[in-house]
Short mmCIF file of C-alpha atoms in Angstrom, two decimals:
data_model
loop_
_atom_site.label_atom_id
_atom_site.label_comp_id
_atom_site.label_asym_id
_atom_site.label_seq_id
_atom_site.Cartn_x
_atom_site.Cartn_y
_atom_site.Cartn_z
CA UNK A 126 59.76 46.90 204.07
CA UNK A 127 63.48 46.13 204.63
CA UNK A 128 64.76 42.70 203.49
CA UNK A 129 63.94 40.01 206.18
CA UNK A 130 66.41 37.49 207.41
CA UNK A 131 64.86 34.13 206.51
CA UNK A 132 65.82 30.64 207.45
CA UNK A 133 64.94 27.43 205.67
CA UNK A 134 65.41 24.67 208.07
CA UNK A 135 67.04 21.57 206.73
CA UNK A 136 67.05 17.84 207.67
CA UNK A 137 70.42 16.68 208.61
CA UNK A 138 72.55 16.07 205.48
CA UNK A 139 70.24 17.83 203.20
CA UNK A 140 71.44 21.38 203.72
CA UNK A 141 73.16 21.53 200.32
CA UNK A 142 70.10 20.19 198.57
CA UNK A 143 67.93 22.94 200.19
CA UNK A 144 70.61 25.52 199.21
CA UNK A 145 70.39 24.30 195.58
CA UNK A 146 66.76 24.58 195.59
CA UNK A 147 66.94 28.13 196.80
CA UNK A 148 69.45 28.94 194.13
CA UNK A 149 67.08 27.58 191.42
CA UNK A 150 64.32 29.77 192.86
CA UNK A 151 66.66 32.81 192.24
CA UNK A 152 67.95 33.48 195.74
CA UNK A 153 71.83 33.98 195.77
CA UNK A 154 72.90 35.38 199.22
CA UNK A 155 72.79 32.01 201.09
CA UNK A 156 74.51 31.06 204.12
CA UNK A 157 74.52 27.13 204.72
CA UNK A 158 74.75 26.03 208.42
CA UNK A 159 74.06 22.81 210.19
CA UNK A 160 70.26 22.33 209.91
CA UNK A 161 69.51 25.44 208.07
CA UNK A 162 70.10 27.73 205.07
CA UNK A 163 69.88 31.41 205.91
CA UNK A 164 68.66 33.91 203.03
CA UNK A 165 67.03 37.33 202.68
CA UNK A 166 63.66 38.14 201.04
CA UNK A 167 60.52 40.04 201.45
CA UNK A 168 56.98 38.86 202.34
CA UNK A 169 56.35 37.40 198.90
CA UNK A 170 59.54 35.38 199.20
CA UNK A 171 58.05 33.80 202.36
CA UNK A 172 55.00 32.71 200.22
CA UNK A 173 57.24 31.48 197.47
CA UNK A 174 59.64 29.42 199.44
CA UNK A 175 56.77 27.85 201.51
CA UNK A 176 55.07 26.70 198.23
CA UNK A 177 58.20 25.50 196.35
CA UNK A 178 60.83 24.09 198.65
CA UNK A 179 60.75 20.27 198.44
CA UNK A 180 63.33 19.44 200.86
CA UNK A 181 63.19 21.92 203.57
CA UNK A 182 61.42 21.49 206.98
CA UNK A 183 60.00 25.12 207.30
CA UNK A 184 60.42 28.70 206.62
CA UNK A 185 61.35 31.00 209.76
CA UNK A 186 61.84 34.68 210.08
CA UNK A 187 64.91 35.50 212.21
CA UNK A 188 63.69 38.18 214.61
CA UNK A 189 67.10 38.47 216.44
CA UNK A 190 70.05 37.01 218.02
CA UNK A 191 72.07 37.87 221.12
CA UNK A 192 74.31 36.50 223.98
CA UNK A 193 72.12 35.20 226.74
CA UNK A 194 73.82 33.48 229.68
CA UNK A 195 71.30 34.60 232.27
CA UNK A 196 67.50 34.75 232.36
CA UNK A 197 67.96 38.63 232.48
CA UNK A 198 69.89 38.87 229.26
CA UNK A 199 67.36 36.57 227.71
CA UNK A 200 64.28 38.66 228.87
CA UNK A 201 65.88 41.89 227.79
CA UNK A 202 67.20 40.59 224.48
CA UNK A 203 63.79 39.28 223.51
CA UNK A 204 62.02 42.50 224.72
CA UNK A 205 64.20 44.51 222.52
CA UNK A 206 62.98 42.81 219.34
CA UNK A 207 60.09 44.09 217.17
CA UNK A 208 57.21 41.68 218.11
CA UNK A 209 54.21 44.19 217.69
CA UNK A 210 55.17 44.84 214.02
CA UNK A 211 54.32 41.11 213.25
CA UNK A 212 52.04 39.99 216.00
CA UNK A 213 48.57 41.73 216.18
CA UNK A 214 46.89 42.18 219.60
CA UNK A 215 44.59 38.97 219.16
CA UNK A 216 47.45 36.83 217.71
CA UNK A 217 48.13 33.62 219.27
CA UNK A 218 51.92 33.24 220.20
CA UNK A 219 53.02 30.05 221.73
CA UNK A 220 56.75 29.67 222.45
CA UNK A 221 58.79 26.53 221.73
CA UNK A 222 62.37 26.12 222.84
CA UNK A 223 65.62 24.27 222.47
CA UNK A 224 68.97 24.50 224.32
CA UNK A 225 72.37 23.05 223.66
CA UNK A 226 75.77 23.68 225.00
CA UNK A 227 74.30 26.70 226.89
CA UNK A 228 74.13 27.83 230.57
CA UNK A 229 70.41 28.15 230.33
CA UNK A 230 69.42 24.52 230.17
CA UNK A 231 65.89 24.54 231.40
CA UNK A 232 63.86 24.86 228.22
CA UNK A 233 60.53 25.29 230.00
CA UNK A 234 61.96 28.25 232.06
CA UNK A 235 63.39 29.89 228.82
CA UNK A 236 60.09 29.53 227.04
CA UNK A 237 58.38 31.20 230.06
CA UNK A 238 60.91 34.01 230.10
CA UNK A 239 60.45 34.63 226.21
CA UNK A 240 56.71 34.61 226.60
CA UNK A 241 56.89 37.11 229.36
CA UNK A 242 59.17 39.41 227.47
CA UNK A 243 56.98 39.35 224.27
CA UNK A 244 53.99 40.18 226.35
CA UNK A 245 55.73 43.17 228.12
CA UNK A 246 56.69 44.58 224.61
CA UNK A 247 53.32 44.08 223.15
CA UNK A 248 51.74 45.61 226.33
CA UNK A 249 53.63 48.76 225.84
CA UNK A 250 52.52 48.97 222.10
CA UNK A 251 48.81 47.98 222.53
CA UNK A 252 48.12 49.44 225.96
CA UNK A 253 46.93 46.22 227.60
CA UNK A 254 48.37 43.42 229.60
CA UNK A 255 45.76 40.84 228.57
CA UNK A 256 45.84 39.14 225.08
CA UNK A 257 43.07 36.98 224.02
CA UNK A 258 45.17 34.88 221.53
CA UNK A 259 42.22 33.89 219.43
CA UNK A 260 43.56 35.20 216.11
CA UNK A 261 46.24 34.19 213.64
CA UNK A 262 49.02 31.78 214.97
CA UNK A 263 52.60 33.10 215.42
CA UNK A 264 54.79 30.40 216.78
CA UNK A 265 57.93 31.84 218.30
CA UNK A 266 60.90 29.51 218.88
CA UNK A 267 63.98 30.33 221.11
CA UNK A 268 67.01 28.31 220.21
CA UNK A 269 69.98 28.60 222.65
CA UNK A 270 73.36 27.36 221.16
CA UNK A 271 76.74 28.08 222.78
CA UNK A 272 74.94 30.57 225.05
CA UNK A 273 73.60 32.70 222.03
CA UNK A 274 69.82 32.91 221.80
CA UNK A 275 68.18 33.04 218.43
CA UNK A 276 64.40 34.09 218.32
CA UNK A 277 62.46 33.18 215.18
CA UNK A 278 58.73 33.31 213.92
CA UNK A 279 57.48 30.16 212.05
CA UNK A 280 55.70 31.03 208.94
CA UNK A 281 54.86 27.40 207.91
CA UNK A 282 52.96 25.76 210.57
CA UNK A 283 52.85 22.10 209.86
CA UNK A 284 56.12 21.03 208.43
CA UNK A 285 56.69 21.31 204.84
CA UNK A 286 56.64 17.58 204.34
CA UNK A 287 52.91 17.57 204.97
CA UNK A 288 51.84 17.94 201.17
CA UNK A 289 48.25 16.90 201.81
CA UNK A 290 48.20 13.82 199.49
CA UNK A 291 48.97 11.18 202.30
CA UNK A 292 46.16 10.62 204.77
CA UNK A 293 47.32 7.06 205.94
CA UNK A 294 50.78 5.70 206.02
CA UNK A 295 52.32 2.38 205.75
CA UNK A 296 54.21 0.97 208.71
CA UNK A 297 57.54 2.76 208.01
CA UNK A 298 56.86 5.57 205.56
CA UNK A 299 59.67 7.79 204.15
CA UNK A 300 59.17 11.53 204.86
CA UNK A 301 58.02 13.41 201.73
CA UNK A 302 60.84 15.76 202.10
CA UNK A 303 63.56 13.05 202.11
CA UNK A 304 61.89 11.32 199.22
CA UNK A 305 62.04 14.53 197.18
CA UNK A 306 65.75 14.86 198.01
CA UNK A 307 66.39 11.14 196.91
CA UNK A 308 64.89 12.08 193.54
CA UNK A 309 66.93 15.28 193.27
CA UNK A 310 70.10 13.59 194.20
CA UNK A 311 69.63 10.94 191.53
CA UNK A 312 70.22 11.58 187.84
CA UNK A 313 66.40 11.12 187.04
CA UNK A 314 64.43 13.44 184.69
CA UNK A 315 61.14 12.76 183.11
CA UNK A 316 62.53 11.42 179.92
CA UNK A 317 63.74 8.33 181.79
CA UNK A 318 61.63 5.54 183.26
CA UNK A 319 61.54 5.43 187.10
CA UNK A 320 60.73 2.41 189.25
CA UNK A 321 60.50 1.66 193.04
CA UNK A 322 60.33 -2.14 193.86
CA UNK A 323 59.77 -1.58 197.52
CA UNK A 324 57.33 1.48 196.97
CA UNK A 325 55.42 1.30 200.36
CA UNK A 326 52.89 4.18 200.35
CA UNK A 327 54.25 5.52 197.06
CA UNK A 328 56.00 8.64 198.40
CA UNK A 329 59.03 8.41 196.18
CA UNK A 330 56.92 7.86 193.14
CA UNK A 331 54.66 10.74 193.96
CA UNK A 332 57.45 13.14 194.62
CA UNK A 333 59.13 12.25 191.33
CA UNK A 334 55.93 12.92 189.56
CA UNK A 335 55.65 16.22 191.18
CA UNK A 336 59.21 17.04 190.16
CA UNK A 337 58.48 15.75 186.55
CA UNK A 338 55.38 18.00 186.23
CA UNK A 339 57.15 20.98 188.05
CA UNK A 340 54.24 21.05 190.63
CA UNK A 341 55.14 23.17 193.80
CA UNK A 342 54.71 20.74 196.74
CA UNK A 343 52.83 23.24 198.84
CA UNK A 344 50.23 24.04 196.38
CA UNK A 345 47.48 22.14 197.99
CA UNK A 346 47.84 23.10 201.56
CA UNK A 347 47.68 26.10 203.89
CA UNK A 348 50.34 27.86 206.02
CA UNK A 349 50.40 29.69 209.43
CA UNK A 350 51.32 32.94 207.79
CA UNK A 351 48.31 33.05 205.42
CA UNK A 352 46.27 35.89 207.04
CA UNK A 353 49.17 37.60 208.81
CA UNK A 354 48.85 41.41 208.25
CA UNK A 355 52.29 41.80 206.95
CA UNK A 356 51.79 38.95 204.47
CA UNK A 357 48.41 39.86 202.80
CA UNK A 358 46.37 37.34 200.84
CA UNK A 359 47.20 39.09 197.55
CA UNK A 360 50.76 37.86 197.93
CA UNK A 361 49.81 34.31 198.61
CA UNK A 362 47.40 34.54 195.43
CA UNK A 363 50.35 35.96 193.36
CA UNK A 364 52.65 33.15 194.42
CA UNK A 365 49.90 30.46 193.80
CA UNK A 366 49.23 31.86 190.49
CA UNK A 367 52.79 31.88 189.44
CA UNK A 368 52.98 28.21 190.63
CA UNK A 369 49.90 27.18 188.71
CA UNK A 370 51.22 28.84 185.59
CA UNK A 371 54.52 26.85 185.81
CA UNK A 372 52.79 23.41 186.02
CA UNK A 373 53.84 21.14 183.06
CA UNK A 374 51.24 18.52 183.14
CA UNK A 375 51.68 17.46 179.44
CA UNK A 376 55.01 15.95 180.14
CA UNK A 377 54.69 12.20 179.63
CA UNK A 378 55.80 10.24 182.83
CA UNK A 379 57.19 6.72 182.87
CA UNK A 380 56.72 6.01 186.64
CA UNK A 381 55.99 2.70 188.20
CA UNK A 382 56.38 0.90 191.36
CA UNK A 383 55.50 -2.40 193.22
CA UNK A 384 55.47 -3.84 196.76
CA UNK A 385 54.86 -7.40 198.16
CA UNK A 386 52.25 -6.07 200.46
CA UNK A 387 48.80 -5.53 199.03
CA UNK A 388 47.89 -3.29 201.94
CA UNK A 389 50.72 -0.93 201.14
CA UNK A 390 49.64 -0.74 197.26
CA UNK A 391 46.15 0.06 198.45
CA UNK A 392 47.43 3.05 200.48
CA UNK A 393 49.86 4.05 197.69
CA UNK A 394 46.95 4.03 195.18
CA UNK A 395 44.87 6.30 197.43
CA UNK A 396 47.72 8.74 197.80
CA UNK A 397 48.62 8.67 194.12
CA UNK A 398 45.02 9.45 193.17
CA UNK A 399 44.81 12.24 195.81
CA UNK A 400 48.14 13.71 194.46
CA UNK A 401 46.46 13.72 190.92
CA UNK A 402 48.68 11.02 189.32
CA UNK A 403 46.18 8.24 189.13
CA UNK A 404 46.79 7.57 185.43
CA UNK A 405 50.51 8.43 185.35
CA UNK A 406 51.92 6.13 187.88
CA UNK A 407 51.44 2.37 187.60
CA UNK A 408 51.47 -0.01 190.50
CA UNK A 409 51.56 -3.65 191.12
CA UNK A 410 51.68 -6.22 193.97
CA UNK A 411 54.71 -8.36 193.44
CA UNK A 412 58.02 -9.37 195.20
CA UNK A 413 61.23 -7.74 193.74
CA UNK A 414 62.08 -11.20 192.24
CA UNK A 415 59.21 -10.77 189.63
CA UNK A 416 59.95 -7.17 188.72
CA UNK A 417 60.13 -6.65 184.99
CA UNK A 418 61.65 -3.20 184.11
CA UNK A 419 60.44 -1.60 180.90
CA UNK A 420 62.75 0.61 178.76
CA UNK A 421 66.48 1.46 179.01
CA UNK A 422 68.55 3.87 180.95
CA UNK A 423 65.91 3.99 183.71
CA UNK A 424 66.32 4.77 187.43
CA UNK A 425 65.36 2.70 190.49
CA UNK A 426 65.09 4.88 193.61
CA UNK A 427 63.97 2.94 196.59
CA UNK A 428 63.92 2.68 200.38
CA UNK A 429 64.20 -1.14 200.77
CA UNK A 430 63.05 -3.12 203.95
CA UNK A 431 65.45 -3.69 206.62
CA UNK A 432 65.22 -5.49 209.92
CA UNK A 433 65.46 -2.53 212.26
CA UNK A 434 62.75 -0.74 210.33
CA UNK A 435 60.22 -3.65 209.70
CA UNK A 436 61.36 -6.26 212.18
CA UNK A 437 62.38 -9.23 210.07
CA UNK A 438 66.01 -9.60 209.02
CA UNK A 439 65.66 -12.81 207.08
CA UNK A 440 63.00 -11.39 204.75
CA UNK A 441 64.98 -8.19 204.36
CA UNK A 442 68.18 -9.93 203.59
CA UNK A 443 66.33 -11.98 200.80
CA UNK A 444 64.74 -8.84 199.28
CA UNK A 445 68.34 -7.21 199.23
CA UNK A 446 69.65 -10.40 197.40
CA UNK A 447 66.90 -10.12 194.86
CA UNK A 448 67.44 -6.33 194.51
CA UNK A 449 71.11 -7.01 193.58
CA UNK A 450 70.14 -9.72 190.95
CA UNK A 451 67.69 -7.20 189.46
CA UNK A 452 70.40 -4.89 188.81
CA UNK A 453 72.50 -7.48 186.98
CA UNK A 454 69.67 -8.15 184.51
CA UNK A 455 69.24 -4.43 183.79
CA UNK A 456 72.72 -3.02 183.23
CA UNK A 457 71.63 0.22 181.65
CA UNK A 458 69.74 1.28 184.73
CA UNK A 459 70.99 3.25 187.61
CA UNK A 460 70.08 2.21 191.18
CA UNK A 461 69.76 4.51 194.25
CA UNK A 462 69.08 2.86 197.68
CA UNK A 463 68.66 4.57 201.14
CA UNK A 464 69.40 2.09 203.89
CA UNK A 465 71.29 1.39 207.04
CA UNK A 466 72.10 -1.91 205.90
CA UNK A 467 75.82 -2.71 205.12
CA UNK A 468 75.00 -5.39 202.85
CA UNK A 469 73.60 -3.74 199.72
CA UNK A 470 77.04 -3.28 198.12
CA UNK A 471 77.74 -6.98 198.83
CA UNK A 472 74.60 -8.11 196.96
CA UNK A 473 75.31 -5.63 194.14
CA UNK A 474 78.84 -7.30 193.79
CA UNK A 475 80.58 -3.92 193.72
CA UNK A 476 80.97 -0.90 195.84
CA UNK A 477 78.50 2.11 195.14
CA UNK A 478 79.86 4.96 193.04
CA UNK A 479 78.79 7.38 195.55
CA UNK A 480 77.72 7.24 199.20
CA UNK A 481 75.92 10.14 201.12
CA UNK A 482 75.09 9.85 204.90
CA UNK A 483 71.34 10.89 205.53
CA UNK A 484 68.83 10.22 208.16
CA UNK A 485 65.55 8.45 207.75
CA UNK A 486 63.74 9.70 210.96
CA UNK A 487 66.24 8.97 213.73
CA UNK A 488 67.95 6.02 211.70
CA UNK A 489 71.29 6.80 210.16
CA UNK A 490 71.44 5.62 206.58
CA UNK A 491 73.61 5.64 203.59
CA UNK A 492 72.26 6.86 200.19
CA UNK A 493 73.97 4.43 197.87
CA UNK A 494 74.30 5.30 194.28
CA UNK A 495 75.19 2.82 191.56
CA UNK A 496 75.33 4.78 188.34
CA UNK A 497 74.39 3.09 185.12
CA UNK A 498 75.34 4.68 181.69
CA UNK A 499 73.53 8.00 180.71
CA UNK A 500 71.18 7.73 177.77
CA UNK A 501 72.62 8.64 174.41
CA UNK A 502 72.13 12.50 173.65
CA UNK A 503 68.90 13.40 172.18
CA UNK A 504 67.15 10.03 172.86
CA UNK A 505 64.13 9.42 175.03
CA UNK A 506 64.13 6.23 177.02
CA UNK A 507 60.76 4.57 176.23
CA UNK A 508 59.51 1.04 176.62
#
């Protein structure tokens, strides 16, 4: 099979992080665009990237792209693409759509046109006009941007943030893909302690532990493209075997967290146990003012409470103040905080060394990075 045009979708602001992950996996021909990273690969690469990418949203196959200013152009352009090679005659093929800055503004109408064009193409191939759609799932997406239509097939299914360890969430959970990005953008590695004083349901801690042990985040879940004829089960088995072989669960972890809410800690403990880190991640119920950090040259990565997210500005400001005081007591530590609040630098008493604009859900935030000194070469930071 010729190389496929593949797309790793990326949350806004994380395109460069997704690209770095792809490079680390050995992919070199990358094109970074808003909201996605384009790369090429074969069926095995669909398996590998679904299993390994920590910060991407999903993996798409780009079926084609063309000018579409009229419904006729959309229909003919869609019909010209090679749908029967991918979709068997019993395949389920729903169509999703999006339109921006294009003459074809009605998304339902565009979805309907694309569906009809795919049916026409498949009818010619399979010699039938009726498809039961009771087999594997092949989600088609039509994206219209500046009058150009791009058609993709979704290989992932549920977004890649669905790791499988979080069954219940706290009131304002951080998405797993964003939590992984925060860890990757920090200087943390398993030789340094890591602490989250506002740990909520424990997502940042779990994502760090998975990175520390080199566990592929998709190892415990299934994907839409499992069972597709062009991506046989042997390829998934090969990719999973490779991922299992690369796990480093003998690496000691120094990961801990706390939260003032006992209910949040209960939820976090369940998720941590389900993720397989029941003995490695230590949790406690306590306010940030009581936090005692163990070891030197550690890293705090956190998503502190703020009024817009949890509805109480006074409590949030008090927590921020204490967070800033904690930093004064532990000068060798580095501090990383994602927040829409403009007061964190005020409570730290200094500007952040680095700021990065990120989105937590739909809330625009800054990822504030306060760097402490790096550990001396060759030392292991231990309590």
